[in-house]
């Protein structure tokens, strides 16, 4: 196996509130930057005639397990739209095969997939500029799992902290093979299109690390002269973790999330139930008063103002005023998204066309990668 290189570069996208997109060119640990021209694999120009260059490409995705919510909007969706606006090649995966790590494939899956595509389009991911596709429609992607499995060891799979957390949260008595190996499948998601940048939450960093190890090992075992895969970088959003209305992390499975698709009335009801505390004076103190700070932050993100300033404006008018303002701000911010979304969801034929067209485009990328893989592995007969 290849020697392990340096830790992955992790880049942080500039804060959403801080105005000009120019600032969002991204900062990577080690002072590197992204999206400032093609990232060129360092090749020894005196060796093989290899001219492979990995152009910047962003890949990210979601499991179709329920409607996306405000945590997704501020954590990742708006970043995708910003990257798209800057002309970055953006691939967005509906990770349907990943849903069967901890559940059976439900009869509702087709609707769940439609809902996810509608969420994407309603926030501004544009199928004319981005490629939206699904695992099950891109067989060549899944085929990469096989050689990749030969490049990982059981102890490293068993060590993956995100897999451990998910397995214990799902209450499984015995780890199934896909739960154990889905990070390798996720490496196929990322590498089939030779993506160089992967915007993710911190919980996904072990998977990006695993992907980098697989790319490195594949290249050194099969293609030492001319790498087939780039070593992608994780791109972390600097949006803080948003809490749900019960004070725990906002999550589809915890029923504490304000979905993009929720109605204005449902949003008001959820916020009426939201946890606050007994101090009648509103301040922004994420450490000391996480529940109040979370409502202040959500409101501030929606109004695009500084949370401290917002807390000062509310001050002694207390939690009732904070909730009133939060409800108004969230409903106002989501109004155009919801309007667009309800139009889209009434045209499922269109949503399917978007997914099929995107998947056809992804397939042709995947075929070309498989051709390179087959040549490297001597299976091109
Ligand atoms: N595991 C991710 C999640 O649960 C979804 C996902 C699947 C993904 N494949 C990916 C994210 C590839 C980034 C890149 O949210």
PDB file of N, CA and C and ligand atoms in Angstrom, residues 59-63 72 80 93-96 98 135 162 166 182 185-187 189-190 198-201 203-204 207-208 211 252, ligand 1:
ATOM      1  N   UNK A  59     -18.145  17.791  -6.054  1.00  0.00           N
ATOM      2  CA  UNK A  59     -19.189  16.782  -5.927  1.00  0.00           C
ATOM      3  C   UNK A  59     -19.692  16.749  -4.499  1.00  0.00           C
ATOM      4  N   UNK A  60     -21.011  16.760  -4.374  1.00  0.00           N
ATOM      5  CA  UNK A  60     -21.591  16.526  -3.057  1.00  0.00           C
ATOM      6  C   UNK A  60     -22.942  15.851  -3.227  1.00  0.00           C
ATOM      7  N   UNK A  61     -23.542  15.427  -2.119  1.00  0.00           N
ATOM      8  CA  UNK A  61     -24.812  14.724  -2.263  1.00  0.00           C
ATOM      9  C   UNK A  61     -25.536  14.552  -0.945  1.00  0.00           C
ATOM     10  N   UNK A  62     -26.725  14.003  -1.054  1.00  0.00           N
ATOM     11  CA  UNK A  62     -27.570  13.792   0.122  1.00  0.00           C
ATOM     12  C   UNK A  62     -28.309  12.474  -0.041  1.00  0.00           C
ATOM     13  N   UNK A  63     -28.621  11.870   1.106  1.00  0.00           N
ATOM     14  CA  UNK A  63     -29.486  10.694   1.062  1.00  0.00           C
ATOM     15  C   UNK A  63     -30.937  11.155   0.914  1.00  0.00           C
ATOM     16  N   UNK A  72     -29.718  22.375   6.395  1.00  0.00           N
ATOM     17  CA  UNK A  72     -29.105  22.117   5.082  1.00  0.00           C
ATOM     18  C   UNK A  72     -28.938  23.409   4.299  1.00  0.00           C
ATOM     19  N   UNK A  80     -23.505  25.608  -2.289  1.00  0.00           N
ATOM     20  CA  UNK A  80     -23.513  24.988  -3.630  1.00  0.00           C
ATOM     21  C   UNK A  80     -23.944  26.013  -4.673  1.00  0.00           C
ATOM     22  N   UNK A  93     -25.344  14.598  -6.050  1.00  0.00           N
ATOM     23  CA  UNK A  93     -25.762  13.200  -6.041  1.00  0.00           C
ATOM     24  C   UNK A  93     -26.958  12.952  -5.129  1.00  0.00           C
ATOM     25  N   UNK A  94     -27.960  12.315  -5.690  1.00  0.00           N
ATOM     26  CA  UNK A  94     -29.060  11.769  -4.889  1.00  0.00           C
ATOM     27  C   UNK A  94     -28.609  10.362  -4.487  1.00  0.00           C
ATOM     28  N   UNK A  95     -28.160  10.228  -3.239  1.00  0.00           N
ATOM     29  CA  UNK A  95     -27.449   9.005  -2.832  1.00  0.00           C
ATOM     30  C   UNK A  95     -28.448   7.932  -2.429  1.00  0.00           C
ATOM     31  N   UNK A  96     -29.179   7.407  -3.401  1.00  0.00           N
ATOM     32  CA  UNK A  96     -30.267   6.474  -3.050  1.00  0.00           C
ATOM     33  C   UNK A  96     -29.743   5.149  -2.516  1.00  0.00           C
ATOM     34  N   UNK A  98     -27.301   4.741  -0.701  1.00  0.00           N
ATOM     35  CA  UNK A  98     -26.816   4.908   0.676  1.00  0.00           C
ATOM     36  C   UNK A  98     -27.961   4.823   1.689  1.00  0.00           C
ATOM     37  N   UNK A 135     -27.386   7.387  -7.755  1.00  0.00           N
ATOM     38  CA  UNK A 135     -26.621   6.137  -7.786  1.00  0.00           C
ATOM     39  C   UNK A 135     -27.230   5.103  -8.717  1.00  0.00           C
ATOM     40  N   UNK A 162     -17.720   7.823  11.950  1.00  0.00           N
ATOM     41  CA  UNK A 162     -19.074   8.162  11.498  1.00  0.00           C
ATOM     42  C   UNK A 162     -19.897   6.889  11.312  1.00  0.00           C
ATOM     43  N   UNK A 166     -23.323   5.991  13.286  1.00  0.00           N
ATOM     44  CA  UNK A 166     -24.568   5.699  12.569  1.00  0.00           C
ATOM     45  C   UNK A 166     -25.070   4.297  12.900  1.00  0.00           C
ATOM     46  N   UNK A 182     -19.993   1.472   3.150  1.00  0.00           N
ATOM     47  CA  UNK A 182     -20.514   2.577   2.344  1.00  0.00           C
ATOM     48  C   UNK A 182     -19.515   3.724   2.169  1.00  0.00           C
ATOM     49  N   UNK A 185     -18.038   3.048  -1.051  1.00  0.00           N
ATOM     50  CA  UNK A 185     -18.981   3.417  -2.114  1.00  0.00           C
ATOM     51  C   UNK A 185     -19.000   4.932  -2.274  1.00  0.00           C
ATOM     52  N   UNK A 186     -18.915   5.637  -1.164  1.00  0.00           N
ATOM     53  CA  UNK A 186     -18.883   7.109  -1.238  1.00  0.00           C
ATOM     54  C   UNK A 186     -17.606   7.585  -1.945  1.00  0.00           C
ATOM     55  N   UNK A 187     -16.531   6.830  -1.786  1.00  0.00           N
ATOM     56  CA  UNK A 187     -15.308   7.158  -2.542  1.00  0.00           C
ATOM     57  C   UNK A 187     -15.583   7.019  -4.037  1.00  0.00           C
ATOM     58  N   UNK A 189     -18.475   7.536  -5.410  1.00  0.00           N
ATOM     59  CA  UNK A 189     -19.285   8.722  -5.735  1.00  0.00           C
ATOM     60  C   UNK A 189     -18.381   9.901  -6.118  1.00  0.00           C
ATOM     61  N   UNK A 190     -17.323  10.027  -5.356  1.00  0.00           N
ATOM     62  CA  UNK A 190     -16.461  11.201  -5.503  1.00  0.00           C
ATOM     63  C   UNK A 190     -15.478  11.005  -6.655  1.00  0.00           C
ATOM     64  N   UNK A 198     -15.004  18.510  -2.225  1.00  0.00           N
ATOM     65  CA  UNK A 198     -16.186  17.848  -1.674  1.00  0.00           C
ATOM     66  C   UNK A 198     -16.731  18.672  -0.505  1.00  0.00           C
ATOM     67  N   UNK A 199     -17.774  19.478  -0.750  1.00  0.00           N
ATOM     68  CA  UNK A 199     -18.350  20.263   0.358  1.00  0.00           C
ATOM     69  C   UNK A 199     -19.157  19.350   1.274  1.00  0.00           C
ATOM     70  N   UNK A 200     -18.785  19.293   2.523  1.00  0.00           N
ATOM     71  CA  UNK A 200     -19.443  18.376   3.461  1.00  0.00           C
ATOM     72  C   UNK A 200     -19.468  18.956   4.867  1.00  0.00           C
ATOM     73  N   UNK A 201     -20.276  18.353   5.715  1.00  0.00           N
ATOM     74  CA  UNK A 201     -20.228  18.646   7.142  1.00  0.00           C
ATOM     75  C   UNK A 201     -19.082  17.873   7.788  1.00  0.00           C
ATOM     76  N   UNK A 203     -18.937  15.688   9.983  1.00  0.00           N
ATOM     77  CA  UNK A 203     -19.122  14.242  10.187  1.00  0.00           C
ATOM     78  C   UNK A 203     -18.668  13.429   8.979  1.00  0.00           C
ATOM     79  N   UNK A 204     -18.546  14.086   7.826  1.00  0.00           N
ATOM     80  CA  UNK A 204     -18.167  13.369   6.605  1.00  0.00           C
ATOM     81  C   UNK A 204     -16.654  13.355   6.362  1.00  0.00           C
ATOM     82  N   UNK A 207     -14.877  10.121   5.712  1.00  0.00           N
ATOM     83  CA  UNK A 207     -15.139   9.533   4.393  1.00  0.00           C
ATOM     84  C   UNK A 207     -14.263  10.185   3.320  1.00  0.00           C
ATOM     85  N   UNK A 208     -14.022  11.473   3.466  1.00  0.00           N
ATOM     86  CA  UNK A 208     -13.144  12.140   2.498  1.00  0.00           C
ATOM     87  C   UNK A 208     -11.708  11.632   2.684  1.00  0.00           C
ATOM     88  N   UNK A 211     -11.520   8.353   1.059  1.00  0.00           N
ATOM     89  CA  UNK A 211     -11.496   8.535  -0.390  1.00  0.00           C
ATOM     90  C   UNK A 211     -10.090   8.895  -0.862  1.00  0.00           C
ATOM     91  N   UNK A 252     -33.512  15.637  10.246  1.00  0.00           N
ATOM     92  CA  UNK A 252     -34.768  15.110   9.737  1.00  0.00           C
ATOM     93  C   UNK A 252     -35.324  14.031  10.656  1.00  0.00           C
TER      94      UNK A 252
HETATM   95  N1  LIG B   1     -23.008  10.554   3.311  1.00  0.00           N
HETATM   96  C1  LIG B   1     -23.606  11.807   2.933  1.00  0.00           C
HETATM   97  C2  LIG B   1     -24.646  12.179   4.004  1.00  0.00           C
HETATM   98  O1  LIG B   1     -25.127  11.304   4.690  1.00  0.00           O
HETATM   99  C3  LIG B   1     -24.276  11.786   1.585  1.00  0.00           C
HETATM  100  C4  LIG B   1     -23.309  11.468   0.481  1.00  0.00           C
HETATM  101  C5  LIG B   1     -23.308  10.337  -0.289  1.00  0.00           C
HETATM  102  C6  LIG B   1     -22.223  12.261   0.057  1.00  0.00           C
HETATM  103  N2  LIG B   1     -22.298  10.366  -1.186  1.00  0.00           N
HETATM  104  C7  LIG B   1     -21.609  11.540  -1.017  1.00  0.00           C
HETATM  105  C8  LIG B   1     -21.701  13.504   0.442  1.00  0.00           C
HETATM  106  C9  LIG B   1     -20.477  12.023  -1.657  1.00  0.00           C
HETATM  107  C10 LIG B   1     -20.569  13.984  -0.214  1.00  0.00           C
HETATM  108  C11 LIG B   1     -19.960  13.248  -1.251  1.00  0.00           C
HETATM  109  O2  LIG B   1     -24.988  13.320   4.100  1.00  0.00           O
END
